[in-house]
Amino acid sequence: MPQGKPATVPDDGLTTRQRRNRPIVAVHTGPMKGKSTAAFGMALRAWNQGWNIGVFQFVKSAKWRVGEENALRTLGESGQGGPVEWHKMGEGWSWSRKKGTEEDHAENAREGWAEIKRRLAEQTHDFYVLDEFTYPLHWGWIDTDDVVSTLQQRPGRQHVVITGRNAPEALLEAADLVAEMSKVKHPMDAGQKGQRGIEW
Amino acid sequence: MPQGKPATVPDDGLTTRQRRNRPIVAVHTGPMKGKSTAAFGMALRAWNQGWNIGVFQFVKSAKWRVGEENALRTLGESGQGGPVEWHKMGEGWSWSRKKGTEEDHAENAREGWAEIKRRLAEQTHDFYVLDEFTYPLHWGWIDTDDVVSTLQQRPGRQHVVITGRNAPEALLEAADLVAEMSKVKHPMDAGQKGQRGIEW
């Protein structure tokens, strides 16, 4: 666990306190599964601070992450910690009148990003998880430059964690923290299939 | 996310269902911080299955992970999901009469492992997190061969996740899943210090 003295002290005119409390953009990328798992682990700390948490799942199917969703919803409703909103693209976002079809993923993804942009401008949440958000960027459905400049200009103290493979280089450059999860060994290499409670 | 067909079908005489439901030993290692964070993210899925969760923190000081501890304790007491026990070595394990001093970490660590061994034999928990457990192994305080054979011979359906740097090679060989967290970029490289809600 890194702690103590930072390796260098930047010449950015900020005090240590200002620098310490600067909100971060984190990207969890790489071929291994821990990307989202670690993002939801971070959300536990954010919840414990009483922060307002917004999760946005840019996945086609909503069948995965049911464990994390139930756990974070339960925490959000516990009367302790911060509130939790959990939105998934699935068959259309919860705030959307029109229920998306399987065919218009690109349009659904763009609608999700437009909503997140509004929320960042209004400082709706303190901690955002944009789960699997790298894919619509990688596929060109959402403009990476727009995402980068929106994140760089976001007001206040909003932390943003983005997960998924193939994160665009411009996003990695803009991020404060980039973690790469790599697989050394996985049960599926030995012929084991995914199992309840472990994989989802 | 890996799903679907495994790469190979092993010649182990097990049915797919038996193989699918085989309990796993996972090791999260590497220089990056996400190791424990991802383990606690996995615990959310275990909780959602109603599994009995036991967390054992092999850290000297108990000041870290307070967010994860509060969150998992809150989930354990929510009346949904599985129960959660959280034990930390800190100034002596909760079940121990004698309060350890700062001087006898090795003895404290051995006492922690002896208790985990008892619990594995009794099948007390379904999902164990042995947080920072690699350090007492690396330092030779606890016998790695004993740990490996105990894990290999554990009865029933108990999943075990071990975190920490410098995991001994014999442990990695025995593990079903090894994930390595590597740092690509971290705010501390840019002179930023750890901050509440993000680092702990």
Short mmCIF file of C-alpha atoms in Angstrom, two decimals:
data_model
loop_
_atom_site.label_atom_id
_atom_site.label_comp_id
_atom_site.label_asym_id
_atom_site.label_seq_id
_atom_site.Cartn_x
_atom_site.Cartn_y
_atom_site.Cartn_z
CA MET A 1 0.00 0.00 0.00
CA PRO A 2 1.60 3.28 -1.04
CA GLN A 3 1.69 5.81 1.73
CA GLY A 4 4.01 8.38 3.20
CA LYS A 5 6.07 10.68 1.05
CA PRO A 6 5.27 11.12 -2.62
CA ALA A 7 8.18 10.46 -4.99
CA THR A 8 8.28 14.02 -6.29
CA VAL A 9 6.77 17.32 -5.24
CA PRO A 10 5.30 19.02 -8.30
CA ASP A 11 5.76 22.67 -9.08
CA ASP A 12 2.05 23.31 -9.53
CA GLY A 13 1.49 26.09 -7.00
CA LEU A 14 -0.87 23.90 -4.92
CA THR A 15 -0.55 23.28 -1.20
CA THR A 16 -0.18 19.69 -0.01
CA ARG A 17 -3.75 19.79 1.26
CA GLN A 18 -5.09 21.05 -2.07
CA ARG A 19 -3.13 18.40 -3.89
CA ARG A 20 -4.21 15.68 -1.48
CA ASN A 21 -7.87 16.45 -1.94
CA ARG A 22 -7.88 16.82 -5.69
CA PRO A 23 -10.59 14.57 -7.11
CA ILE A 24 -9.33 11.76 -9.29
CA VAL A 25 -10.12 10.04 -12.55
CA ALA A 26 -9.16 6.37 -12.36
CA VAL A 27 -9.12 3.86 -15.21
CA HIS A 28 -9.08 0.11 -14.54
CA THR A 29 -8.08 -1.67 -17.70
CA GLY A 30 -6.28 -4.83 -18.85
CA PRO A 31 -7.38 -8.35 -19.75
CA MET A 32 -8.26 -9.57 -16.24
CA LYS A 33 -11.65 -9.49 -14.58
CA GLY A 34 -10.72 -7.59 -11.40
CA LYS A 35 -11.33 -4.23 -13.13
CA SER A 36 -14.94 -3.78 -12.13
CA THR A 37 -14.53 -5.76 -8.92
CA ALA A 38 -11.87 -3.31 -7.74
CA ALA A 39 -14.04 -0.34 -8.78
CA PHE A 40 -16.90 -1.64 -6.62
CA GLY A 41 -14.42 -2.25 -3.81
CA MET A 42 -13.46 1.44 -4.07
CA ALA A 43 -17.16 2.31 -3.90
CA LEU A 44 -17.25 0.73 -0.42
CA ARG A 45 -14.81 3.36 0.81
CA ALA A 46 -16.74 6.14 -0.92
CA TRP A 47 -19.98 4.89 0.66
CA ASN A 48 -18.31 4.87 4.08
CA GLN A 49 -17.46 8.57 3.61
CA GLY A 50 -21.12 9.32 3.06
CA TRP A 51 -20.50 10.17 -0.57
CA ASN A 52 -23.27 10.10 -3.15
CA ILE A 53 -22.49 7.19 -5.50
CA GLY A 54 -23.67 6.80 -9.08
CA VAL A 55 -23.01 3.58 -10.99
CA PHE A 56 -23.58 3.49 -14.76
CA GLN A 57 -23.23 0.11 -16.43
CA PHE A 58 -22.49 0.27 -20.13
CA VAL A 59 -23.10 -3.42 -20.69
CA LYS A 60 -25.46 -5.03 -23.13
CA SER A 61 -26.85 -7.51 -20.71
CA ALA A 62 -27.57 -6.73 -17.10
CA LYS A 63 -27.27 -10.29 -15.86
CA TRP A 64 -23.76 -9.81 -14.46
CA ARG A 65 -22.72 -7.84 -11.37
CA VAL A 66 -25.97 -8.78 -9.63
CA GLY A 67 -24.02 -9.42 -6.43
CA GLU A 68 -22.34 -6.03 -6.46
CA GLU A 69 -25.60 -4.30 -7.37
CA ASN A 70 -27.56 -5.93 -4.54
CA ALA A 71 -24.78 -5.21 -2.07
CA LEU A 72 -24.39 -1.54 -3.03
CA ARG A 73 -28.16 -0.98 -3.13
CA THR A 74 -28.44 -2.54 0.33
CA LEU A 75 -25.68 -0.24 1.60
CA GLY A 76 -27.38 2.78 0.00
CA GLU A 77 -30.61 1.94 1.81
CA SER A 78 -28.98 1.08 5.15
CA GLY A 79 -29.38 4.55 6.63
CA GLN A 80 -25.60 4.73 7.07
CA GLY A 81 -22.97 5.89 4.58
CA GLY A 82 -23.89 7.57 1.33
CA PRO A 83 -26.81 7.02 -1.07
CA VAL A 84 -26.34 4.77 -4.10
CA GLU A 85 -27.92 5.00 -7.56
CA TRP A 86 -27.36 2.11 -9.96
CA HIS A 87 -28.24 2.59 -13.62
CA LYS A 88 -27.76 0.07 -16.37
CA MET A 89 -27.99 0.38 -20.08
CA GLY A 90 -29.47 -3.10 -20.39
CA GLU A 91 -32.68 -2.68 -22.37
CA GLY A 92 -32.65 1.10 -21.95
CA TRP A 93 -31.64 3.41 -19.10
CA SER A 94 -33.98 3.75 -16.11
CA TRP A 95 -34.49 7.51 -16.70
CA SER A 96 -35.34 7.00 -20.37
CA ARG A 97 -38.90 6.90 -21.70
CA LYS A 98 -37.95 4.90 -24.74
CA LYS A 99 -36.93 1.35 -24.07
CA GLY A 100 -33.93 0.60 -26.23
CA THR A 101 -33.81 -2.45 -28.41
CA GLU A 102 -30.96 -4.86 -28.87
CA GLU A 103 -30.15 -3.00 -32.09
CA ASP A 104 -29.42 0.51 -30.91
CA HIS A 105 -26.57 0.00 -28.46
CA ALA A 106 -24.62 2.92 -29.88
CA GLU A 107 -27.57 5.27 -29.38
CA ASN A 108 -28.16 3.90 -25.86
CA ALA A 109 -24.51 4.41 -25.00
CA ARG A 110 -24.58 8.01 -26.25
CA GLU A 111 -27.71 8.69 -24.23
CA GLY A 112 -25.95 7.33 -21.13
CA TRP A 113 -22.97 9.59 -21.65
CA ALA A 114 -25.20 12.65 -22.24
CA GLU A 115 -26.87 11.99 -18.89
CA ILE A 116 -23.53 11.55 -17.09
CA LYS A 117 -22.35 14.84 -18.63
CA ARG A 118 -25.42 16.59 -17.23
CA ARG A 119 -24.82 15.05 -13.82
CA LEU A 120 -21.16 16.05 -13.80
CA ALA A 121 -22.17 19.65 -14.64
CA GLU A 122 -24.76 19.61 -11.84
CA GLN A 123 -22.42 17.78 -9.42
CA THR A 124 -25.08 15.14 -8.77
CA HIS A 125 -22.71 12.50 -7.41
CA ASP A 126 -19.41 12.47 -5.53
CA PHE A 127 -18.23 9.11 -6.87
CA TYR A 128 -19.05 7.75 -10.33
CA VAL A 129 -18.43 4.24 -11.59
CA LEU A 130 -18.65 4.11 -15.39
CA ASP A 131 -18.56 0.35 -15.77
CA GLU A 132 -17.39 -1.04 -19.14
CA PHE A 133 -17.39 2.53 -20.46
CA THR A 134 -14.22 1.97 -22.48
CA TYR A 135 -16.06 -0.15 -25.05
CA PRO A 136 -18.31 2.56 -26.54
CA LEU A 137 -15.21 4.77 -26.63
CA HIS A 138 -13.14 2.06 -28.31
CA TRP A 139 -15.87 1.39 -30.85
CA GLY A 140 -16.21 5.09 -31.67
CA TRP A 141 -19.83 5.32 -30.44
CA ILE A 142 -18.88 8.09 -28.01
CA ASP A 143 -16.28 10.77 -28.77
CA THR A 144 -13.22 10.23 -26.55
CA ASP A 145 -12.14 13.88 -26.88
CA ASP A 146 -15.51 14.99 -25.54
CA VAL A 147 -15.15 12.60 -22.59
CA VAL A 148 -11.61 13.75 -21.81
CA SER A 149 -12.42 17.47 -21.93
CA THR A 150 -15.62 16.96 -19.91
CA LEU A 151 -13.69 15.08 -17.24
CA GLN A 152 -10.90 17.66 -17.19
CA GLN A 153 -13.36 20.53 -16.80
CA ARG A 154 -15.74 18.89 -14.35
CA PRO A 155 -16.52 21.19 -11.42
CA GLY A 156 -16.19 20.51 -7.70
CA ARG A 157 -14.94 17.33 -6.10
CA GLN A 158 -16.25 14.49 -8.23
CA HIS A 159 -14.28 11.23 -8.46
CA VAL A 160 -14.74 9.09 -11.58
CA VAL A 161 -13.69 5.46 -12.03
CA ILE A 162 -13.88 3.99 -15.53
CA THR A 163 -13.50 0.27 -16.26
CA GLY A 164 -13.06 -1.90 -19.32
CA ARG A 165 -10.54 -3.25 -21.80
CA ASN A 166 -9.01 -1.27 -24.66
CA ALA A 167 -9.13 2.12 -22.95
CA PRO A 168 -8.22 4.80 -25.53
CA GLU A 169 -4.75 6.28 -25.09
CA ALA A 170 -6.11 9.82 -24.67
CA LEU A 171 -8.21 8.64 -21.72
CA LEU A 172 -5.22 6.95 -20.08
CA GLU A 173 -3.21 10.14 -20.50
CA ALA A 174 -5.95 12.19 -18.87
CA ALA A 175 -6.38 9.78 -15.94
CA ASP A 176 -4.75 10.34 -12.54
CA LEU A 177 -4.66 6.63 -11.79
CA VAL A 178 -4.38 3.76 -14.24
CA ALA A 179 -4.45 0.22 -12.90
CA GLU A 180 -3.93 -2.75 -15.13
CA MET A 181 -5.29 -6.12 -14.11
CA SER A 182 -3.42 -8.98 -15.66
CA LYS A 183 -4.18 -12.63 -15.43
CA VAL A 184 -1.48 -14.92 -14.23
CA LYS A 185 -3.65 -18.00 -13.83
CA HIS A 186 -7.39 -18.57 -14.08
CA PRO A 187 -9.53 -21.63 -13.31
CA MET A 188 -10.99 -21.50 -16.82
CA ASP A 189 -7.54 -22.28 -18.19
CA ALA A 190 -7.88 -25.58 -16.35
CA GLY A 191 -11.30 -26.26 -17.83
CA GLN A 192 -13.36 -24.83 -14.99
CA LYS A 193 -16.46 -22.80 -15.87
CA GLY A 194 -17.69 -19.67 -14.17
CA GLN A 195 -19.58 -20.20 -10.93
CA ARG A 196 -22.18 -18.41 -8.90
CA GLY A 197 -20.82 -16.29 -6.07
CA ILE A 198 -17.36 -16.18 -7.62
CA GLU A 199 -17.86 -14.91 -11.15
CA TRP A 200 -21.14 -13.05 -10.59
CA MET B 1 -15.21 -11.10 -18.81
CA PRO B 2 -14.39 -14.75 -19.41
CA GLN B 3 -17.44 -16.87 -20.02
CA GLY B 4 -18.61 -19.63 -22.29
CA LYS B 5 -16.40 -22.52 -23.23
CA PRO B 6 -13.24 -23.24 -21.27
CA ALA B 7 -10.04 -23.47 -23.32
CA THR B 8 -9.46 -27.10 -22.49
CA VAL B 9 -11.48 -29.89 -20.93
CA PRO B 10 -9.35 -31.62 -18.31
CA ASP B 11 -9.16 -35.37 -17.97
CA ASP B 12 -9.94 -35.33 -14.25
CA GLY B 13 -12.97 -37.59 -14.15
CA LEU B 14 -15.24 -34.79 -12.93
CA THR B 15 -18.51 -33.75 -14.53
CA THR B 16 -18.84 -30.18 -15.78
CA ARG B 17 -21.09 -29.40 -12.83
CA GLN B 18 -18.60 -30.80 -10.33
CA ARG B 19 -15.83 -28.87 -11.99
CA ARG B 20 -17.87 -25.68 -12.14
CA ASN B 21 -18.65 -25.78 -8.46
CA ARG B 22 -15.19 -26.64 -7.24
CA PRO B 23 -14.22 -24.13 -4.58
CA ILE B 24 -11.28 -21.92 -5.47
CA VAL B 25 -8.14 -20.54 -3.92
CA ALA B 26 -7.37 -17.10 -5.36
CA VAL B 27 -4.23 -15.04 -4.83
CA HIS B 28 -4.18 -11.30 -5.57
CA THR B 29 -0.60 -10.17 -5.76
CA GLY B 30 1.58 -7.56 -7.49
CA PRO B 31 2.76 -4.04 -6.65
CA MET B 32 -0.56 -2.24 -7.12
CA LYS B 33 -3.15 -1.46 -4.46
CA GLY B 34 -6.20 -3.08 -6.05
CA LYS B 35 -5.35 -6.47 -4.49
CA SER B 36 -7.44 -6.12 -1.35
CA THR B 37 -9.97 -3.85 -3.01
CA ALA B 38 -10.75 -6.56 -5.56
CA ALA B 39 -10.95 -9.20 -2.81
CA PHE B 40 -13.57 -7.14 -0.97
CA GLY B 41 -15.37 -6.61 -4.27
CA MET B 42 -15.52 -10.42 -4.61
CA ALA B 43 -16.91 -10.58 -1.08
CA LEU B 44 -19.93 -8.57 -2.29
CA ARG B 45 -20.84 -11.41 -4.63
CA ALA B 46 -20.28 -13.99 -1.90
CA TRP B 47 -22.49 -11.97 0.47
CA ASN B 48 -25.20 -11.82 -2.17
CA GLN B 49 -25.18 -15.64 -2.34
CA GLY B 50 -25.86 -15.78 1.37
CA TRP B 51 -22.41 -17.19 2.06
CA ASN B 52 -20.81 -16.95 5.47
CA ILE B 53 -17.85 -14.57 5.10
CA GLY B 54 -14.75 -14.45 7.29
CA VAL B 55 -12.19 -11.67 6.86
CA PHE B 56 -8.80 -11.99 8.57
CA GLN B 57 -6.52 -8.98 8.32
CA PHE B 58 -2.86 -9.74 8.83
CA VAL B 59 -1.85 -6.10 9.11
CA LYS B 60 0.04 -4.46 11.93
CA SER B 61 -2.18 -1.43 12.13
CA ALA B 62 -5.93 -1.58 11.80
CA LYS B 63 -6.37 1.97 10.59
CA TRP B 64 -6.73 1.04 6.92
CA ARG B 65 -9.69 -0.66 5.21
CA VAL B 66 -12.10 1.06 7.58
CA GLY B 67 -14.41 1.78 4.64
CA GLU B 68 -14.52 -1.83 3.51
CA GLU B 69 -14.91 -3.05 7.08
CA ASN B 70 -17.85 -0.75 7.82
CA ALA B 71 -19.49 -1.63 4.52
CA LEU B 72 -19.14 -5.40 4.95
CA ARG B 73 -20.23 -5.27 8.59
CA THR B 74 -23.29 -3.24 7.55
CA LEU B 75 -24.09 -5.83 4.86
CA GLY B 76 -23.63 -8.65 7.36
CA GLU B 77 -26.12 -7.03 9.72
CA SER B 78 -28.62 -6.05 7.01
CA GLY B 79 -30.76 -9.15 7.38
CA GLN B 80 -30.11 -9.96 3.72
CA GLY B 81 -27.22 -11.90 2.19
CA GLY B 82 -24.74 -13.78 4.30
CA PRO B 83 -23.25 -13.04 7.73
CA VAL B 84 -19.85 -11.34 7.95
CA GLU B 85 -17.10 -11.71 10.54
CA TRP B 86 -14.16 -9.32 10.41
CA HIS B 87 -11.06 -10.12 12.47
CA LYS B 88 -7.88 -8.10 12.56
CA MET B 89 -4.53 -8.87 14.00
CA GLY B 90 -4.03 -5.24 15.04
CA GLU B 91 -3.19 -5.34 18.75
CA GLY B 92 -4.27 -8.97 19.06
CA TRP B 93 -7.07 -11.03 17.49
CA SER B 94 -10.61 -10.54 18.79
CA TRP B 95 -10.89 -14.18 19.94
CA SER B 96 -7.62 -14.02 21.86
CA ARG B 97 -7.41 -13.48 25.61
CA LYS B 98 -3.91 -12.14 25.45
CA LYS B 99 -3.59 -8.75 23.82
CA GLY B 100 -0.54 -8.83 21.58
CA THR B 101 2.07 -6.18 21.80
CA GLU B 102 3.75 -4.37 18.95
CA GLU B 103 6.70 -6.73 19.44
CA ASP B 104 5.18 -10.14 18.81
CA HIS B 105 3.82 -9.84 15.28
CA ALA B 106 5.19 -13.23 14.28
CA GLU B 107 3.44 -14.90 17.21
CA ASN B 108 0.21 -13.01 16.45
CA ALA B 109 0.37 -14.05 12.81
CA ARG B 110 0.89 -17.72 13.76
CA GLU B 111 -2.06 -17.55 16.14
CA GLY B 112 -4.20 -16.14 13.31
CA TRP B 113 -3.26 -18.95 10.99
CA ALA B 114 -3.90 -21.60 13.69
CA GLU B 115 -7.43 -20.22 14.10
CA ILE B 116 -8.05 -20.15 10.33
CA LYS B 117 -6.86 -23.77 10.15
CA ARG B 118 -9.40 -24.73 12.83
CA ARG B 119 -12.14 -22.90 10.98
CA LEU B 120 -11.27 -24.55 7.66
CA ALA B 121 -11.43 -27.96 9.36
CA GLU B 122 -14.82 -27.08 10.88
CA GLN B 123 -16.06 -25.42 7.68
CA THR B 124 -16.97 -22.28 9.61
CA HIS B 125 -17.08 -19.95 6.61
CA ASP B 126 -17.88 -20.29 2.91
CA PHE B 127 -15.66 -17.39 1.78
CA TYR B 128 -12.41 -16.38 3.46
CA VAL B 129 -10.40 -13.23 2.82
CA LEU B 130 -6.87 -13.56 4.22
CA ASP B 131 -5.81 -9.96 3.76
CA GLU B 132 -2.05 -9.27 3.55
CA PHE B 133 -1.48 -12.91 4.43
CA THR B 134 1.45 -13.22 2.01
CA TYR B 135 3.71 -11.14 4.28
CA PRO B 136 3.95 -13.56 7.23
CA LEU B 137 4.55 -16.30 4.65
CA HIS B 138 7.23 -14.27 2.87
CA TRP B 139 8.92 -13.44 6.15
CA GLY B 140 8.92 -17.09 7.23
CA TRP B 141 6.68 -16.51 10.25
CA ILE B 142 4.17 -19.05 8.97
CA ASP B 143 5.16 -22.24 7.11
CA THR B 144 4.07 -21.98 3.46
CA ASP B 145 4.04 -25.78 3.04
CA ASP B 146 1.58 -26.06 5.92
CA VAL B 147 -0.65 -23.43 4.34
CA VAL B 148 -0.55 -25.09 0.92
CA SER B 149 -1.35 -28.57 2.22
CA THR B 150 -4.08 -27.23 4.51
CA LEU B 151 -5.70 -25.41 1.60
CA GLN B 152 -5.38 -28.42 -0.70
CA GLN B 153 -6.98 -30.73 1.86
CA ARG B 154 -9.69 -28.37 3.13
CA PRO B 155 -13.10 -30.08 3.23
CA GLY B 156 -16.36 -28.99 1.65
CA ARG B 157 -16.92 -25.90 -0.47
CA GLN B 158 -14.79 -23.17 1.06
CA HIS B 159 -13.39 -20.39 -1.13
CA VAL B 160 -10.23 -18.64 -0.01
CA VAL B 161 -8.83 -15.33 -1.33
CA ILE B 162 -5.33 -14.33 -0.24
CA THR B 163 -3.87 -10.87 -0.86
CA GLY B 164 -0.47 -9.22 -0.60
CA ARG B 165 2.84 -8.72 -2.34
CA ASN B 166 5.61 -11.30 -2.62
CA ALA B 167 3.35 -14.35 -2.59
CA PRO B 168 5.55 -17.46 -2.28
CA GLU B 169 5.89 -19.48 -5.47
CA ALA B 170 4.45 -22.63 -3.86
CA LEU B 171 1.28 -20.71 -2.98
CA LEU B 172 0.91 -19.40 -6.55
CA GLU B 173 1.33 -22.94 -7.86
CA ALA B 174 -1.38 -24.21 -5.55
CA ALA B 175 -3.82 -21.40 -6.39
CA ASP B 176 -6.63 -21.80 -8.93
CA LEU B 177 -6.66 -18.10 -9.73
CA VAL B 178 -3.75 -15.66 -9.60
CA ALA B 179 -4.38 -12.02 -10.42
CA GLU B 180 -1.59 -9.52 -10.60
CA MET B 181 -2.33 -5.86 -10.10
CA SER B 182 0.20 -3.61 -11.75
CA LYS B 183 0.43 0.12 -11.59
CA VAL B 184 0.50 2.01 -14.81
CA LYS B 185 0.07 5.46 -13.31
CA HIS B 186 -0.69 6.65 -9.80
CA PRO B 187 -1.47 10.12 -8.40
CA MET B 188 1.39 9.75 -5.92
CA ASP B 189 3.80 9.74 -8.84
CA ALA B 190 2.59 13.26 -9.49
CA GLY B 191 3.13 14.28 -5.89
CA GLN B 192 -0.41 13.65 -4.68
CA LYS B 193 -0.86 12.11 -1.23
CA GLY B 194 -3.41 9.52 -0.19
CA GLN B 195 -6.89 10.85 0.47
CA ARG B 196 -9.90 9.85 2.51
CA GLY B 197 -12.56 7.93 0.61
CA ILE B 198 -10.12 6.98 -2.12
CA GLU B 199 -7.19 5.34 -0.37
CA TRP B 200 -9.01 4.17 2.74
#
